[in-house]
mmCIF file of C-alpha atoms in Angstrom:
data_model
loop_
_atom_site.group_PDB
_atom_site.id
_atom_site.type_symbol
_atom_site.label_atom_id
_atom_site.label_comp_id
_atom_site.label_asym_id
_atom_site.label_seq_id
_atom_site.Cartn_x
_atom_site.Cartn_y
_atom_site.Cartn_z
ATOM 1 C CA ASN A 196 19.746 83.853 107.689
ATOM 2 C CA ALA A 197 19.045 80.501 106.115
ATOM 3 C CA GLY A 198 20.407 79.976 102.643
ATOM 4 C CA VAL A 199 18.533 78.864 99.573
ATOM 5 C CA MET A 200 16.776 75.598 100.304
ATOM 6 C CA GLN A 201 15.949 72.928 97.798
ATOM 7 C CA ASN A 202 14.124 69.696 98.246
ATOM 8 C CA PRO A 203 14.319 66.914 97.705
ATOM 9 C CA ARG A 204 18.105 66.616 97.439
ATOM 10 C CA HIS A 205 17.764 63.392 95.487
ATOM 11 C CA LEU A 206 14.814 62.304 93.408
ATOM 12 C CA VAL A 207 14.396 59.074 91.503
ATOM 13 C CA ARG A 208 11.655 58.723 88.925
ATOM 14 C CA ARG A 209 10.763 56.147 86.304
ATOM 15 C CA ARG A 210 10.295 57.184 82.723
ATOM 16 C CA GLY A 211 6.894 58.771 82.210
ATOM 17 C CA GLN A 212 6.441 59.939 85.800
ATOM 18 C CA GLU A 213 6.344 63.532 86.972
ATOM 19 C CA ALA A 214 9.109 65.269 88.921
ATOM 20 C CA ARG A 215 8.489 68.247 91.193
ATOM 21 C CA LEU A 216 11.457 70.189 92.476
ATOM 22 C CA ARG A 217 11.065 72.837 95.158
ATOM 23 C CA CYS A 218 13.090 75.919 95.959
ATOM 24 C CA SER A 219 12.727 78.322 98.865
ATOM 25 C CA PRO A 220 14.775 81.496 98.306
ATOM 26 C CA MET A 221 16.798 83.262 100.933
ATOM 27 C CA LYS A 222 14.859 85.550 103.223
ATOM 28 C CA GLY A 223 14.266 88.877 101.554
ATOM 29 C CA HIS A 224 14.948 87.512 98.069
ATOM 30 C CA SER A 225 12.081 87.766 95.634
ATOM 31 C CA HIS A 226 13.847 86.548 92.490
ATOM 32 C CA VAL A 227 14.452 82.919 91.661
ATOM 33 C CA TYR A 228 16.448 81.284 88.896
ATOM 34 C CA TRP A 229 16.592 77.654 87.842
ATOM 35 C CA TYR A 230 19.641 76.094 86.205
ATOM 36 C CA ARG A 231 20.354 72.578 84.979
ATOM 37 C CA GLN A 232 23.722 70.851 85.140
ATOM 38 C CA LEU A 233 24.306 67.782 83.032
ATOM 39 C CA PRO A 234 27.185 65.471 84.043
ATOM 40 C CA GLU A 235 30.607 67.048 83.501
ATOM 41 C CA GLU A 236 29.095 70.282 82.181
ATOM 42 C CA GLY A 237 28.522 73.808 83.422
ATOM 43 C CA LEU A 238 25.197 75.138 84.562
ATOM 44 C CA LYS A 239 22.680 76.131 81.909
ATOM 45 C CA PHE A 240 20.025 78.741 82.604
ATOM 46 C CA MET A 241 16.435 77.567 82.415
ATOM 47 C CA VAL A 242 14.055 80.170 83.827
ATOM 48 C CA TYR A 243 13.927 83.364 85.875
ATOM 49 C CA LEU A 244 10.904 84.148 88.021
ATOM 50 C CA GLN A 245 9.627 86.789 90.368
ATOM 51 C CA LYS A 246 6.645 86.274 92.628
ATOM 52 C CA GLU A 247 3.720 85.219 90.377
ATOM 53 C CA ASN A 248 5.629 86.183 87.222
ATOM 54 C CA ILE A 249 7.860 84.405 84.747
ATOM 55 C CA ILE A 250 10.398 86.970 83.590
ATOM 56 C CA ASP A 251 12.597 84.927 81.268
ATOM 57 C CA GLU A 252 12.014 81.324 80.244
ATOM 58 C CA SER A 253 14.306 81.313 77.248
ATOM 59 C CA GLY A 254 16.230 78.290 78.560
ATOM 60 C CA MET A 255 13.238 76.087 79.246
ATOM 61 C CA PRO A 256 12.526 73.171 76.931
ATOM 62 C CA LYS A 257 9.336 73.870 75.010
ATOM 63 C CA GLU A 258 7.538 70.774 76.221
ATOM 64 C CA ARG A 259 7.089 68.962 79.538
ATOM 65 C CA PHE A 260 8.843 71.629 81.644
ATOM 66 C CA SER A 261 7.105 74.352 83.628
ATOM 67 C CA ALA A 262 7.962 76.608 86.548
ATOM 68 C CA GLU A 263 6.066 78.753 88.976
ATOM 69 C CA PHE A 264 6.758 81.005 91.918
ATOM 70 C CA PRO A 265 3.455 81.620 93.715
ATOM 71 C CA LYS A 266 2.721 84.477 96.057
ATOM 72 C CA GLU A 267 2.999 82.090 98.969
ATOM 73 C CA GLY A 268 5.276 79.084 99.133
ATOM 74 C CA PRO A 269 8.319 77.854 97.274
ATOM 75 C CA SER A 270 9.132 78.003 93.609
ATOM 76 C CA ILE A 271 8.344 74.747 91.797
ATOM 77 C CA LEU A 272 10.051 73.301 88.736
ATOM 78 C CA ARG A 273 7.834 70.640 87.248
ATOM 79 C CA ILE A 274 8.894 68.067 84.697
ATOM 80 C CA GLN A 275 6.143 65.949 83.223
ATOM 81 C CA GLN A 276 6.646 62.541 81.633
ATOM 82 C CA VAL A 277 10.327 62.422 82.481
ATOM 83 C CA VAL A 278 12.819 60.787 80.126
ATOM 84 C CA ARG A 279 16.341 59.527 80.815
ATOM 85 C CA GLY A 280 17.812 62.688 79.284
ATOM 86 C CA ASP A 281 16.239 64.704 82.103
ATOM 87 C CA SER A 282 18.669 63.108 84.564
ATOM 88 C CA ALA A 283 20.742 65.997 85.867
ATOM 89 C CA ALA A 284 21.352 68.253 88.840
ATOM 90 C CA TYR A 285 18.870 71.107 89.037
ATOM 91 C CA PHE A 286 20.004 74.188 90.896
ATOM 92 C CA CYS A 287 17.943 77.048 92.189
ATOM 93 C CA ALA A 288 19.431 80.462 92.920
ATOM 94 C CA SER A 289 17.917 83.557 94.447
ATOM 95 C CA SER A 290 18.753 87.236 94.580
ATOM 96 C CA PRO A 291 17.239 90.349 96.080
ATOM 97 C CA PRO A 292 15.288 92.632 93.734
ATOM 98 C CA PRO A 293 17.841 93.988 91.241
ATOM 99 C CA GLN A 294 17.859 97.745 91.472
ATOM 100 C CA GLY A 295 18.870 98.420 87.900
ATOM 101 C CA TYR A 296 21.852 96.093 88.057
ATOM 102 C CA VAL A 297 22.682 92.441 88.364
ATOM 103 C CA ASP A 298 22.947 91.301 91.922
ATOM 104 C CA THR A 299 24.740 88.236 93.117
ATOM 105 C CA GLN A 300 22.844 84.988 92.839
ATOM 106 C CA TYR A 301 23.091 82.615 95.778
ATOM 107 C CA PHE A 302 22.659 78.964 94.987
ATOM 108 C CA GLY A 303 20.907 76.150 96.769
ATOM 109 C CA PRO A 304 22.445 72.684 97.167
ATOM 110 C CA GLY A 305 20.691 71.340 94.092
ATOM 111 C CA THR A 306 18.349 68.439 93.425
ATOM 112 C CA ARG A 307 19.836 65.437 91.684
ATOM 113 C CA LEU A 308 17.207 63.851 89.462
ATOM 114 C CA THR A 309 17.736 60.306 88.268
ATOM 115 C CA VAL A 310 15.362 58.853 85.711
ATOM 116 C CA LEU A 311 15.348 55.072 85.513
ATOM 117 C CA ALA B 1492 24.536 86.023 72.832
ATOM 118 C CA GLN B 1493 27.222 85.767 75.461
ATOM 119 C CA THR B 1494 29.650 82.864 75.660
ATOM 120 C CA VAL B 1495 32.112 81.905 78.377
ATOM 121 C CA THR B 1496 35.080 79.635 77.720
ATOM 122 C CA GLN B 1497 37.314 77.883 80.214
ATOM 123 C CA SER B 1498 40.099 76.231 78.266
ATOM 124 C CA GLN B 1499 41.586 74.187 81.122
ATOM 125 C CA PRO B 1500 39.426 71.126 81.874
ATOM 126 C CA GLU B 1501 41.711 70.029 84.709
ATOM 127 C CA MET B 1502 44.545 71.420 86.793
ATOM 128 C CA SER B 1503 46.563 70.029 89.647
ATOM 129 C CA VAL B 1504 48.998 71.756 92.014
ATOM 130 C CA GLN B 1505 50.716 71.098 95.304
ATOM 131 C CA GLU B 1506 49.408 72.545 98.526
ATOM 132 C CA ALA B 1507 50.665 76.088 99.227
ATOM 133 C CA GLU B 1508 51.386 76.778 95.550
ATOM 134 C CA THR B 1509 49.723 79.506 93.529
ATOM 135 C CA VAL B 1510 47.442 78.530 90.669
ATOM 136 C CA THR B 1511 45.714 80.570 87.972
ATOM 137 C CA LEU B 1512 42.510 79.483 86.242
ATOM 138 C CA SER B 1513 41.704 80.998 82.852
ATOM 139 C CA CYS B 1514 38.414 82.321 81.546
ATOM 140 C CA THR B 1515 37.571 84.219 78.393
ATOM 141 C CA TYR B 1516 34.191 85.515 77.345
ATOM 142 C CA ASP B 1517 32.510 87.097 74.387
ATOM 143 C CA THR B 1518 29.921 89.844 74.613
ATOM 144 C CA SER B 1519 28.815 93.028 72.929
ATOM 145 C CA GLU B 1520 27.676 94.474 76.253
ATOM 146 C CA SER B 1521 29.695 97.257 77.844
ATOM 147 C CA ASN B 1522 28.331 96.910 81.376
ATOM 148 C CA TYR B 1523 28.299 93.509 82.980
ATOM 149 C CA TYR B 1524 29.457 91.394 85.898
ATOM 150 C CA LEU B 1525 31.792 88.439 86.045
ATOM 151 C CA PHE B 1526 31.836 85.767 88.727
ATOM 152 C CA TRP B 1527 33.844 82.786 89.850
ATOM 153 C CA TYR B 1528 31.886 80.022 91.567
ATOM 154 C CA LYS B 1529 33.352 76.993 93.296
ATOM 155 C CA GLN B 1530 31.636 73.592 93.317
ATOM 156 C CA PRO B 1531 33.250 71.178 95.786
ATOM 157 C CA PRO B 1532 32.407 67.452 95.861
ATOM 158 C CA SER B 1533 29.271 68.312 97.844
ATOM 159 C CA ARG B 1534 28.104 69.984 94.578
ATOM 160 C CA GLN B 1535 27.013 73.145 96.395
ATOM 161 C CA MET B 1536 27.694 76.231 94.256
ATOM 162 C CA ILE B 1537 29.668 78.760 96.291
ATOM 163 C CA LEU B 1538 30.443 82.306 95.172
ATOM 164 C CA VAL B 1539 34.183 82.933 95.276
ATOM 165 C CA ILE B 1540 34.549 86.406 93.826
ATOM 166 C CA ARG B 1541 32.732 88.960 91.718
ATOM 167 C CA GLN B 1542 33.950 91.735 89.385
ATOM 168 C CA GLU B 1543 32.033 94.676 87.985
ATOM 169 C CA ALA B 1544 33.177 95.400 84.432
ATOM 170 C CA TYR B 1545 33.047 99.162 84.932
ATOM 171 C CA LYS B 1546 35.604 98.932 87.736
ATOM 172 C CA GLN B 1547 39.224 98.855 86.613
ATOM 173 C CA GLN B 1548 40.498 97.627 89.955
ATOM 174 C CA ASN B 1549 40.760 93.860 90.179
ATOM 175 C CA ALA B 1550 38.619 92.241 92.870
ATOM 176 C CA THR B 1551 40.269 90.368 95.728
ATOM 177 C CA GLU B 1552 38.886 88.150 98.477
ATOM 178 C CA ASN B 1553 41.569 86.919 100.870
ATOM 179 C CA ARG B 1554 43.622 84.331 98.925
ATOM 180 C CA PHE B 1555 41.534 84.772 95.780
ATOM 181 C CA SER B 1556 42.112 87.520 93.242
ATOM 182 C CA VAL B 1557 41.238 88.111 89.632
ATOM 183 C CA ASN B 1558 43.057 89.529 86.647
ATOM 184 C CA PHE B 1559 40.385 91.294 84.649
ATOM 185 C CA GLN B 1560 41.416 92.415 81.166
ATOM 186 C CA LYS B 1561 38.342 94.032 79.663
ATOM 187 C CA ALA B 1562 39.785 94.720 76.224
ATOM 188 C CA ALA B 1563 40.989 91.148 75.911
ATOM 189 C CA LYS B 1564 37.750 89.820 77.479
ATOM 190 C CA SER B 1565 39.757 87.779 79.906
ATOM 191 C CA PHE B 1566 38.938 87.058 83.552
ATOM 192 C CA SER B 1567 41.393 84.749 85.299
ATOM 193 C CA LEU B 1568 41.265 83.605 88.929
ATOM 194 C CA LYS B 1569 44.420 83.375 91.012
ATOM 195 C CA ILE B 1570 44.455 81.276 94.153
ATOM 196 C CA SER B 1571 47.420 81.967 96.413
ATOM 197 C CA ASP B 1572 48.715 79.620 99.099
ATOM 198 C CA SER B 1573 46.365 76.898 97.862
ATOM 199 C CA GLN B 1574 44.771 74.628 100.448
ATOM 200 C CA LEU B 1575 43.354 71.121 100.269
ATOM 201 C CA GLY B 1576 39.887 72.594 100.741
ATOM 202 C CA ASP B 1577 40.271 74.482 97.472
ATOM 203 C CA THR B 1578 39.871 71.199 95.591
ATOM 204 C CA ALA B 1579 36.712 71.692 93.529
ATOM 205 C CA MET B 1580 35.253 72.503 90.135
ATOM 206 C CA TYR B 1581 35.552 76.196 89.379
ATOM 207 C CA PHE B 1582 33.098 77.927 87.074
ATOM 208 C CA CYS B 1583 33.434 81.333 85.491
ATOM 209 C CA ALA B 1584 30.121 83.112 84.855
ATOM 210 C CA PHE B 1585 28.890 86.214 83.035
ATOM 211 C CA GLY B 1586 25.899 88.379 83.953
ATOM 212 C CA LYS B 1587 24.509 91.365 82.101
ATOM 213 C CA ARG B 1588 24.215 94.520 84.139
ATOM 214 C CA GLN B 1589 20.706 95.264 83.009
ATOM 215 C CA GLY B 1590 17.917 93.341 81.449
ATOM 216 C CA ALA B 1591 17.929 89.543 81.564
ATOM 217 C CA GLN B 1592 19.418 88.399 84.837
ATOM 218 C CA LYS B 1593 20.502 84.938 83.814
ATOM 219 C CA LEU B 1594 24.103 83.867 84.290
ATOM 220 C CA VAL B 1595 26.069 82.241 81.490
ATOM 221 C CA PHE B 1596 28.566 79.677 82.791
ATOM 222 C CA GLY B 1597 31.744 78.234 81.360
ATOM 223 C CA GLN B 1598 32.369 74.501 81.199
ATOM 224 C CA GLY B 1599 34.384 74.482 84.396
ATOM 225 C CA THR B 1600 37.934 73.643 85.498
ATOM 226 C CA ARG B 1601 38.505 70.740 87.854
ATOM 227 C CA LEU B 1602 41.187 71.834 90.333
ATOM 228 C CA THR B 1603 42.954 69.335 92.556
ATOM 229 C CA ILE B 1604 45.220 70.423 95.391
ATOM 230 C CA ASN B 1605 47.674 67.694 96.327
ATOM 231 C CA PRO B 1606 49.152 67.342 99.810
#
């Protein structure tokens, strides 16, 4: 059973460009979470999605950031007009459908975004 | 809102020693989960151990065990017979049992195992 896959592993963008980060959850997992890790800090929650639905986006910056998890294909975290402060590691995690309780989240290897 | 605090930014022990990493949290929830994740230099986040708050028995996974003190809101990780491969950042995390599924992470403890 393949783990959570993220690509690219490293992404370099110039200020003002767009960044697209992809996440394929583990087989059988229908819930995806995105977290951001700034240097020397813990992970901070950004958004929680199910197929075709955003469940909780309370951690997403109000502008330039968006996320989707279509019926087919990977989840996408999109950052428009990137700035240097967006440089961070972005982690995706997945879990099976929670049946009334929190289930363990399994993390991908992360995408390290560098904005020049 | 929940908060998680790890008060030890760095720790260092000799191989084969036992080490305990501290974590405290603040919540008004009564049902929740607590986790320890390991992040080695590869930066992959790896689940080490998980504790359900409604269970009084402390979770154990081989050399890893926790000391869960619900009243004190404390959740420490003990690593016995430490190995070089245990060198990593360790993050404590909190998850509500129902409702929002997001995890709240502490700032992390950098653990170094010396040969």
